[in-house]
PDB file of C-alpha atoms and ligand atoms in Angstrom:
ATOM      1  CA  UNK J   1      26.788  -3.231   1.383  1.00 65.00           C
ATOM      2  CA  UNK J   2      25.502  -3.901  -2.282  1.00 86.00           C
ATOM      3  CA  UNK J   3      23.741  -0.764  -4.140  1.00 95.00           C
ATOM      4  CA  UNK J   4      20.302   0.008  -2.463  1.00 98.00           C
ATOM      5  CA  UNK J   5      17.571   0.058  -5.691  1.00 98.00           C
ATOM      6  CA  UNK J   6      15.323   1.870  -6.193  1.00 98.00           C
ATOM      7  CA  UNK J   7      11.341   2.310  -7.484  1.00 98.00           C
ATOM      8  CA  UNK J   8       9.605   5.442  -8.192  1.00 98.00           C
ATOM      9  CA  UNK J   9       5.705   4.799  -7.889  1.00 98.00           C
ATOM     10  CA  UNK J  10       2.574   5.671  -9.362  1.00 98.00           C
ATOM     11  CA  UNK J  11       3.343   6.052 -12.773  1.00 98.00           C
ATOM     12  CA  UNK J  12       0.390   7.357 -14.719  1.00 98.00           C
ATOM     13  CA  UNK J  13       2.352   8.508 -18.205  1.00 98.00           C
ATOM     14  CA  UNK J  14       4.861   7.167 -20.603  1.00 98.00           C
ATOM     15  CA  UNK J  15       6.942  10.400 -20.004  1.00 98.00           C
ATOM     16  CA  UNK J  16       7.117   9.765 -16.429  1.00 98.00           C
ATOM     17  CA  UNK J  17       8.196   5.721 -16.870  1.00 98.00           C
ATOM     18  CA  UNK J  18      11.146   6.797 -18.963  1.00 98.00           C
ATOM     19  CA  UNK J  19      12.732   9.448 -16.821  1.00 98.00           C
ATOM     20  CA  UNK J  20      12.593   7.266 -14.213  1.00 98.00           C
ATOM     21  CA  UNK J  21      14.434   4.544 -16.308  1.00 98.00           C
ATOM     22  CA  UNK J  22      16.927   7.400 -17.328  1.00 98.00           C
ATOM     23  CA  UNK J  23      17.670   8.476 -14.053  1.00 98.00           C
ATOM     24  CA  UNK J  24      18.437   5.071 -13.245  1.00 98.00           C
ATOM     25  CA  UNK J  25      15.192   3.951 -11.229  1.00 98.00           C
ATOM     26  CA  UNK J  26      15.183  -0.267 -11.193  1.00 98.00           C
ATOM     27  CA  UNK J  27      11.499  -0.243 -10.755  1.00 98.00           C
ATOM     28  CA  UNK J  28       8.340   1.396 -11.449  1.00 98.00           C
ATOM     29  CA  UNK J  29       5.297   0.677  -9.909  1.00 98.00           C
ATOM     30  CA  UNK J  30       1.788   0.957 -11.552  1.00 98.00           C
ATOM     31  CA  UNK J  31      -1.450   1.540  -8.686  1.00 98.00           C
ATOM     32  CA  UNK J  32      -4.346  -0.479  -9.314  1.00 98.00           C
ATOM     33  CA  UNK J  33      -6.726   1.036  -7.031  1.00 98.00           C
ATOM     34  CA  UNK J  34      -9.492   3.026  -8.178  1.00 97.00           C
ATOM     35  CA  UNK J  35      -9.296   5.213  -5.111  1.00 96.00           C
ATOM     36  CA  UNK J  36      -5.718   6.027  -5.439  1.00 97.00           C
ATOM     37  CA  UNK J  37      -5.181   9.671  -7.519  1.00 96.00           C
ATOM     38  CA  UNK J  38      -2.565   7.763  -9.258  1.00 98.00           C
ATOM     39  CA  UNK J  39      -4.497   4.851 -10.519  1.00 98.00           C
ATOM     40  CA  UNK J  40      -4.188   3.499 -13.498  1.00 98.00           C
ATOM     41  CA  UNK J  41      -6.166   1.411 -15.993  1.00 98.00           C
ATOM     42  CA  UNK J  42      -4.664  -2.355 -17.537  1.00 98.00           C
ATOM     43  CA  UNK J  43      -4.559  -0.531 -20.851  1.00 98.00           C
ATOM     44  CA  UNK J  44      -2.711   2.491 -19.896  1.00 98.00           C
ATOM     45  CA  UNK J  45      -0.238   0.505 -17.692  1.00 98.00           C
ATOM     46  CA  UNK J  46       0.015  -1.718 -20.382  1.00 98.00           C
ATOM     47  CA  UNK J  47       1.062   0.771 -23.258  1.00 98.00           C
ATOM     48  CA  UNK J  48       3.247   2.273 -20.332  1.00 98.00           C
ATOM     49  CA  UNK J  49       5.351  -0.755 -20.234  1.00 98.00           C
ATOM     50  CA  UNK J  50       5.578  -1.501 -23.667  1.00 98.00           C
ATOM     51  CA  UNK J  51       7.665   2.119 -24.014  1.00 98.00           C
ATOM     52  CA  UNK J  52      10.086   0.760 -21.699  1.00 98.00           C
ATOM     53  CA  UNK J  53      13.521  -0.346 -22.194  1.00 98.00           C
ATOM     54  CA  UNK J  54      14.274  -3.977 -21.347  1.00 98.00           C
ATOM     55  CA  UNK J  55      15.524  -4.900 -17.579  1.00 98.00           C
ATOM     56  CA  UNK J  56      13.256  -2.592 -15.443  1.00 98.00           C
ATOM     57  CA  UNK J  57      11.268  -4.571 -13.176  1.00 98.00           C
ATOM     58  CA  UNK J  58       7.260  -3.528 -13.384  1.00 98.00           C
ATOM     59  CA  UNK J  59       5.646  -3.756  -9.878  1.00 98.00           C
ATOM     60  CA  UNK J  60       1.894  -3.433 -10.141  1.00 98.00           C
ATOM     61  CA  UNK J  61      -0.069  -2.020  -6.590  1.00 98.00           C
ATOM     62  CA  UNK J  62      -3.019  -3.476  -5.024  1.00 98.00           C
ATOM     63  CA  UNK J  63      -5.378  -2.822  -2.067  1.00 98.00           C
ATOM     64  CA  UNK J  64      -7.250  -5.968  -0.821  1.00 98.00           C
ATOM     65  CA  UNK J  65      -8.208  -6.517  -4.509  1.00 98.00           C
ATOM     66  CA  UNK J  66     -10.549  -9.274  -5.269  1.00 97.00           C
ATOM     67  CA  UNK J  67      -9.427 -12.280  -7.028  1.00 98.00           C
ATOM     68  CA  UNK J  68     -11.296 -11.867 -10.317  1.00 98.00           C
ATOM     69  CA  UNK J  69     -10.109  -8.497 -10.483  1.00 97.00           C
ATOM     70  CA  UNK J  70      -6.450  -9.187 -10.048  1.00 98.00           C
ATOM     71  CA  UNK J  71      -6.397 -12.318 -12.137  1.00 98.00           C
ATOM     72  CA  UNK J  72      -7.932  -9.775 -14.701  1.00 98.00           C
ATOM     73  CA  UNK J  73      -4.912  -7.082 -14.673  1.00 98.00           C
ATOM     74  CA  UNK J  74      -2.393 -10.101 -14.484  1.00 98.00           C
ATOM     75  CA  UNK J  75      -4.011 -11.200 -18.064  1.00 98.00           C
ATOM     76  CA  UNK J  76      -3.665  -7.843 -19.298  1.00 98.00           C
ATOM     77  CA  UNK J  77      -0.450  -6.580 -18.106  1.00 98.00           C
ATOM     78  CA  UNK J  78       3.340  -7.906 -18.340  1.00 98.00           C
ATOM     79  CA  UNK J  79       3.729  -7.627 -14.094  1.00 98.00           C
ATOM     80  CA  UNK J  80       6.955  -8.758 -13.066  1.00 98.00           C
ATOM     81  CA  UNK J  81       6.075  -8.624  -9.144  1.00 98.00           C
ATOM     82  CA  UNK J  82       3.010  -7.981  -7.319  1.00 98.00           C
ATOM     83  CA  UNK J  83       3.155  -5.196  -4.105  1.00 98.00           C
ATOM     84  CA  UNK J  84       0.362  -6.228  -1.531  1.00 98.00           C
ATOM     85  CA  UNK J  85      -0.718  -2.645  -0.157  1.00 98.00           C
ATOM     86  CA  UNK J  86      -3.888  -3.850   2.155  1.00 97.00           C
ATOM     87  CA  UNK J  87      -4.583  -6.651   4.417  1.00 97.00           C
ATOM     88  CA  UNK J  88      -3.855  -9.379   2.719  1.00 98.00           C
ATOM     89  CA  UNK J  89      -2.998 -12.817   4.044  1.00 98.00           C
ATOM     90  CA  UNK J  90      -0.131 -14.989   3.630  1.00 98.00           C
ATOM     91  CA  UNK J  91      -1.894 -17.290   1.594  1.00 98.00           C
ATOM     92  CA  UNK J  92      -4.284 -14.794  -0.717  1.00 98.00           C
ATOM     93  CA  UNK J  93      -0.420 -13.281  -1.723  1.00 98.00           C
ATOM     94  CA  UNK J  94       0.840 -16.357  -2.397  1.00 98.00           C
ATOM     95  CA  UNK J  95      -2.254 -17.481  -4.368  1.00 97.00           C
ATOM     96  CA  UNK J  96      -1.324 -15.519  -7.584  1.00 98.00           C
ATOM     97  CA  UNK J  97       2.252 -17.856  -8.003  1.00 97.00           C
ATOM     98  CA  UNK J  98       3.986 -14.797  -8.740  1.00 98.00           C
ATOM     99  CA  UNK J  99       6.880 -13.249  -7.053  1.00 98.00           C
ATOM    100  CA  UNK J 100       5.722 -10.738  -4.772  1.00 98.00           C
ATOM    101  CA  UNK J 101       6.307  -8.306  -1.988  1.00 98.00           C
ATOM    102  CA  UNK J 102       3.680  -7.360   0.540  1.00 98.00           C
ATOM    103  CA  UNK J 103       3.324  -3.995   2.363  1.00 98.00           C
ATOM    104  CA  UNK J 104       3.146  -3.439   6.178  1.00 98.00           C
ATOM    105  CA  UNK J 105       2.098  -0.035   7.812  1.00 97.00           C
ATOM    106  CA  UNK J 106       4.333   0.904  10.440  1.00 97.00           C
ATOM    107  CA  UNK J 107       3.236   1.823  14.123  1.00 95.00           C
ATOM    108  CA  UNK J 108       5.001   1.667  17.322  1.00 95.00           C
ATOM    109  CA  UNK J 109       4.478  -1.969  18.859  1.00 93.00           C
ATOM    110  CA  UNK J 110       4.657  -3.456  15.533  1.00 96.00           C
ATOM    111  CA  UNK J 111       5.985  -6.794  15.446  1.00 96.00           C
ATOM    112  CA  UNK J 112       8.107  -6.589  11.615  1.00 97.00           C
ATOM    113  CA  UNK J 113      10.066  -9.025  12.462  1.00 98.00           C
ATOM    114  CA  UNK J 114       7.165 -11.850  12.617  1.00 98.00           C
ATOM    115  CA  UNK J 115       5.841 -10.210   9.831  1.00 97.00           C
ATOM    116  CA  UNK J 116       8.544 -11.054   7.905  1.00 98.00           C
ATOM    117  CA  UNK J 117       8.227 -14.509   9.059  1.00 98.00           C
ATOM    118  CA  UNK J 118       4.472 -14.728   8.455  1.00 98.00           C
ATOM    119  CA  UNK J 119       5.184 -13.879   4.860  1.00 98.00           C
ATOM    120  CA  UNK J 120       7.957 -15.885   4.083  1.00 97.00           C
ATOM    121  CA  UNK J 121       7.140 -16.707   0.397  1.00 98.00           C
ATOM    122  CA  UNK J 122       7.608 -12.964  -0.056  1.00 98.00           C
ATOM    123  CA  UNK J 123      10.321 -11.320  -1.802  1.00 98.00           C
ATOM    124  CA  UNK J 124      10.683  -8.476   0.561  1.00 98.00           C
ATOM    125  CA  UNK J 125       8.571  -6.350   2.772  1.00 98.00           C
ATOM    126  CA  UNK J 126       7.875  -2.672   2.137  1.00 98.00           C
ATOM    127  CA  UNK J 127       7.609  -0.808   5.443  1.00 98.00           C
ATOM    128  CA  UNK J 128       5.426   2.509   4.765  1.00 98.00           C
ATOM    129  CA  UNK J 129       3.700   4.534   7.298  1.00 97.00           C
ATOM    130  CA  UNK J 130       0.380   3.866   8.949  1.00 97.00           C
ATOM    131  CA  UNK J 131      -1.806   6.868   8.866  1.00 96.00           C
ATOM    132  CA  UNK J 132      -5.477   5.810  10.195  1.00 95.00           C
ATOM    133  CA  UNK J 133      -8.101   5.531   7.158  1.00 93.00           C
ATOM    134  CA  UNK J 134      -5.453   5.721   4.240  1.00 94.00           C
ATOM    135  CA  UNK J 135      -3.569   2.778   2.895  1.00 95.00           C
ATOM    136  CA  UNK J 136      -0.631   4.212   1.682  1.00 91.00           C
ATOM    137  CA  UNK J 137       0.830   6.850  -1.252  1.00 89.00           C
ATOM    138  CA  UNK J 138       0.311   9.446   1.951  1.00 94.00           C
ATOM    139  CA  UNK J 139       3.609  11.131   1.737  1.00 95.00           C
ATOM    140  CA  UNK J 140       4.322  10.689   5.576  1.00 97.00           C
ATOM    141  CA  UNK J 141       7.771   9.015   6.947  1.00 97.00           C
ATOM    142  CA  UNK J 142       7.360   7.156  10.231  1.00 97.00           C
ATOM    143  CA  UNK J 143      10.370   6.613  13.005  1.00 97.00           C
ATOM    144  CA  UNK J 144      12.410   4.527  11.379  1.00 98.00           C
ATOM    145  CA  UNK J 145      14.005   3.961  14.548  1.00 97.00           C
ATOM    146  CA  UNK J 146      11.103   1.157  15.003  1.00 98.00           C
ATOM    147  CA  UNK J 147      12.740  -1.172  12.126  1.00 97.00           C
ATOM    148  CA  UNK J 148      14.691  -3.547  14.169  1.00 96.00           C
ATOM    149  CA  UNK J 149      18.164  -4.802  12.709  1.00 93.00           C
ATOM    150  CA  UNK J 150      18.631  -8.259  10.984  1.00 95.00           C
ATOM    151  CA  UNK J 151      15.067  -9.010   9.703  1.00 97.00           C
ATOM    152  CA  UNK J 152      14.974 -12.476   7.525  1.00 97.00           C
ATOM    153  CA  UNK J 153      13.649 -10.469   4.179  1.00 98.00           C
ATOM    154  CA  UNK J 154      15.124  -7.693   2.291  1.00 98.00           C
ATOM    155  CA  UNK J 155      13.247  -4.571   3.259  1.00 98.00           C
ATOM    156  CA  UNK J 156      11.920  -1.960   0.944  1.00 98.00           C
ATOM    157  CA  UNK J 157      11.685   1.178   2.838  1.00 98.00           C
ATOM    158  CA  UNK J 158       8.609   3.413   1.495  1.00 98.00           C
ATOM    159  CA  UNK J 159       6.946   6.374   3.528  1.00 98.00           C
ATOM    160  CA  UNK J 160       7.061   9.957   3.107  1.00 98.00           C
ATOM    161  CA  UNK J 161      10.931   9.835   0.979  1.00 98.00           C
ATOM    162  CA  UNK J 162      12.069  13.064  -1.073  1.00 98.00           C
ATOM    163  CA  UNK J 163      15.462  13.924  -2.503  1.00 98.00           C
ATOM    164  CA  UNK J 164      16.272  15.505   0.784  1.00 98.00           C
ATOM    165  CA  UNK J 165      15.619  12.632   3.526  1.00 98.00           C
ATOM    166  CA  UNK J 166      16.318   9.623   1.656  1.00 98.00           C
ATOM    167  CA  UNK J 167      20.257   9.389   2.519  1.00 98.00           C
ATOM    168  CA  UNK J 168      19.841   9.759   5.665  1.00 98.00           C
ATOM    169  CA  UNK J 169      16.900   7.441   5.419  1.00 98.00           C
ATOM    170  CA  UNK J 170      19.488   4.764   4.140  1.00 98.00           C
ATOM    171  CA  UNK J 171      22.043   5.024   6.043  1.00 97.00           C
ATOM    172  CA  UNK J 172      19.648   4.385   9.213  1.00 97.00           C
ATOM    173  CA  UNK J 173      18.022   1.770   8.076  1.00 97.00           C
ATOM    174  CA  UNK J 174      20.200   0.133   5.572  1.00 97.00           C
ATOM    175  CA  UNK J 175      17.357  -1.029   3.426  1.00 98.00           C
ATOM    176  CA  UNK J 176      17.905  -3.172   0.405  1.00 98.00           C
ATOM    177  CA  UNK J 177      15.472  -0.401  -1.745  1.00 98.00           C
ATOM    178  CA  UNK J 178      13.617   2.554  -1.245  1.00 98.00           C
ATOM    179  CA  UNK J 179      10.284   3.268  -3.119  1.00 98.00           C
ATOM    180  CA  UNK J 180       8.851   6.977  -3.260  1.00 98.00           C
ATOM    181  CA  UNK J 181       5.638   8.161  -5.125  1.00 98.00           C
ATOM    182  CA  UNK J 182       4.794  11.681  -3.531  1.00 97.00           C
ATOM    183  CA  UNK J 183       7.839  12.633  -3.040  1.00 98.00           C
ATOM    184  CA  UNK J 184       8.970  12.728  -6.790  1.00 98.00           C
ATOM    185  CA  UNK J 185       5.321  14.563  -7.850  1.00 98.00           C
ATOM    186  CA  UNK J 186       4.661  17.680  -9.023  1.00 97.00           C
ATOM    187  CA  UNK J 187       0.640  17.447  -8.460  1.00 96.00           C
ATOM    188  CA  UNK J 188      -1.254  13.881  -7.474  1.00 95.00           C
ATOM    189  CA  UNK J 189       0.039  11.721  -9.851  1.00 95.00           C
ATOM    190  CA  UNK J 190       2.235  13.581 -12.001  1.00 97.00           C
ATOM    191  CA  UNK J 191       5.982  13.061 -11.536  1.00 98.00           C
ATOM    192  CA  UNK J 192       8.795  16.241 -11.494  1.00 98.00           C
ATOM    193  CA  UNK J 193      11.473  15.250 -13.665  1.00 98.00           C
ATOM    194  CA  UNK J 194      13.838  17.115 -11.921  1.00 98.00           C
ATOM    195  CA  UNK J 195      13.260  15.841  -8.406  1.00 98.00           C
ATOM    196  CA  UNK J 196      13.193  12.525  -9.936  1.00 98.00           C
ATOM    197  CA  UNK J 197      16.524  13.029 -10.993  1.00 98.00           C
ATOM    198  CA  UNK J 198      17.451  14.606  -7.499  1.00 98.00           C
ATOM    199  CA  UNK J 199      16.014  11.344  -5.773  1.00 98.00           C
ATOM    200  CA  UNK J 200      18.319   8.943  -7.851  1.00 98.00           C
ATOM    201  CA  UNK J 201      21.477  11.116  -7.374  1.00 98.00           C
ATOM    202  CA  UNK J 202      20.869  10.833  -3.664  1.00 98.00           C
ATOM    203  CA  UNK J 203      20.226   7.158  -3.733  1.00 98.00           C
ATOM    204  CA  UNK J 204      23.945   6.663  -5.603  1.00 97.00           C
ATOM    205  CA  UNK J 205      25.300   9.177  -4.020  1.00 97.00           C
ATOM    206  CA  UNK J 206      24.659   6.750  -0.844  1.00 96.00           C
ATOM    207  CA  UNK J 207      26.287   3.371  -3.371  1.00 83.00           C
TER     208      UNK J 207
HETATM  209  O1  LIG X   1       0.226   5.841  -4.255  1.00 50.80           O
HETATM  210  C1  LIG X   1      -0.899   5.612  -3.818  1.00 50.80           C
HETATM  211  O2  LIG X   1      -1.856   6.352  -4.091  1.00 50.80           O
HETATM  212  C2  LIG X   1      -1.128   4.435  -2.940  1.00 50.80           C
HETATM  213  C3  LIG X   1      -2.419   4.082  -2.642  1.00 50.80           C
HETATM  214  C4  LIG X   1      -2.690   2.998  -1.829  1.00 50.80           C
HETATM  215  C5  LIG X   1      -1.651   2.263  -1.293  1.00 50.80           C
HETATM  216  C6  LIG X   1      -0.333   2.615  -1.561  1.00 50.80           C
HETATM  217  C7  LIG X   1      -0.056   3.690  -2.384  1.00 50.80           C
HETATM  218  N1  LIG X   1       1.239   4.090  -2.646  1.00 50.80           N
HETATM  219  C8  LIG X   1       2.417   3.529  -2.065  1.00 50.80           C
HETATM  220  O3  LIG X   1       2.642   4.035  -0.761  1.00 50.80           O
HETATM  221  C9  LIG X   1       4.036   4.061  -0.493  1.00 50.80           C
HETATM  222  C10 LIG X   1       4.469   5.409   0.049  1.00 50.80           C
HETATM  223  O4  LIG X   1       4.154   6.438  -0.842  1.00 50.80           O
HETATM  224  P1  LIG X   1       4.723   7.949  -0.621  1.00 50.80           P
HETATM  225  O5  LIG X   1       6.124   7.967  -1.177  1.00 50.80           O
HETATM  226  O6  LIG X   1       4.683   8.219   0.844  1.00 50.80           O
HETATM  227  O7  LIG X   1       3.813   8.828  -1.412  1.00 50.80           O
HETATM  228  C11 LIG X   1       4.737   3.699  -1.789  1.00 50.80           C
HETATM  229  O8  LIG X   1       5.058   2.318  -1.760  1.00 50.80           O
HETATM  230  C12 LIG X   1       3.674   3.907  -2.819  1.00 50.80           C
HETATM  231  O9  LIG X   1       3.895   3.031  -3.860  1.00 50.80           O
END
């Protein structure tokens, strides 16, 4: 099995973008959702990334933004991949021409596997919890026993990870990355360095 990567999300500050770099994070991801405590503005994710070493991949959220508004952002910001976090089609994802990944909220019943086929111009799918009313960042895991094996696009397992469940999260599931927000905080939107740190030595520690 190649090294499962990882992103640390909802990055609000330059200090928190670099420790994630040093502690070896391949991603961060920037929310751009005004309801989200961890929202950020194009400018701020844009000074953000231009503190950053090369080679990190910059993810930028959205929730069933409009097209104005993300064609806006996309001016604004140096994006290298685009993480669908609402109900967005097939076809409004792919209308952007840039790589992307598109989020599904897990429930029993689910049917992930034609979800992965419905979105086959997607680089992966992120699998994150469904809690009722809330579309995602809500710290909750869901049975991972409900991912079923084999699924035709790499999977990004998301969903209520910390530096204490996220080996045995990947052994389970055998994702090809894992992306935590709350889990790495010390208050809504402000990252702990240390369990940042704790996160990625978990993650290798699984390589
Ligand atoms: O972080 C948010 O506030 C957020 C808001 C709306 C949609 C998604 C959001 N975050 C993403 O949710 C998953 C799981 O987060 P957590 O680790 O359980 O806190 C992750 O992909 C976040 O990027």
């Amino acid at each position: 099995m190649s090294a499962v990567r990882s992103k640390i999300c909802g990055i609000t500050c330059i200090d928190d973008a670099l420790a994630a770099v040093a502690a070896g994070a391949d991603a961060i991801g920037f929310v751009f959702y005004a309801k989200s405590p961890r929202a950020v503005s194009a400018q701020q994710a844009r000074a953000i990334i231009a503190a950053l070493p090369p080679f990190v991949t910059t993810v930028g959220l959205f929730v069933n933004a409009g097209a104005c508004e993300l064609n806006e952002t996309l001016d604004a910001v140096p994006l290298d991949l685009l993480q669908f976090h609402g109900d967005e089609t097939p076809e409004q994802c792919e209308g952007y021409h840039r790589p992307y990944i598109k989020a599904l909220r897990v429930k029993a019943g689910d049917d992930i596997a034609g979800a992965c086929k419905a979105y086959a111009g997607a680089s992966g799918i992120l699998l994150d919890a469904y809690v009722e009313g809330v579309p995602g960042g809500t710290g909750q895991a869901f049975d991972w026993s409900l991912i079923p094996q084999g699924l035709s696009k790499p999977i990004i397992l998301a969903g209520g990870l910390t530096p204490g469940n996220v080996a045995d999260a990947i052994a389970q599931v055998r994702p090809y990355a894992v992306d935590v927000s709350g889990g790495v905080e010390k208050s809504k939107g402000i990252k702990d360095h240390d369990r940042i740190r704790a996160f990625m030595r978990a993650v290798r520690a699984t390589n």
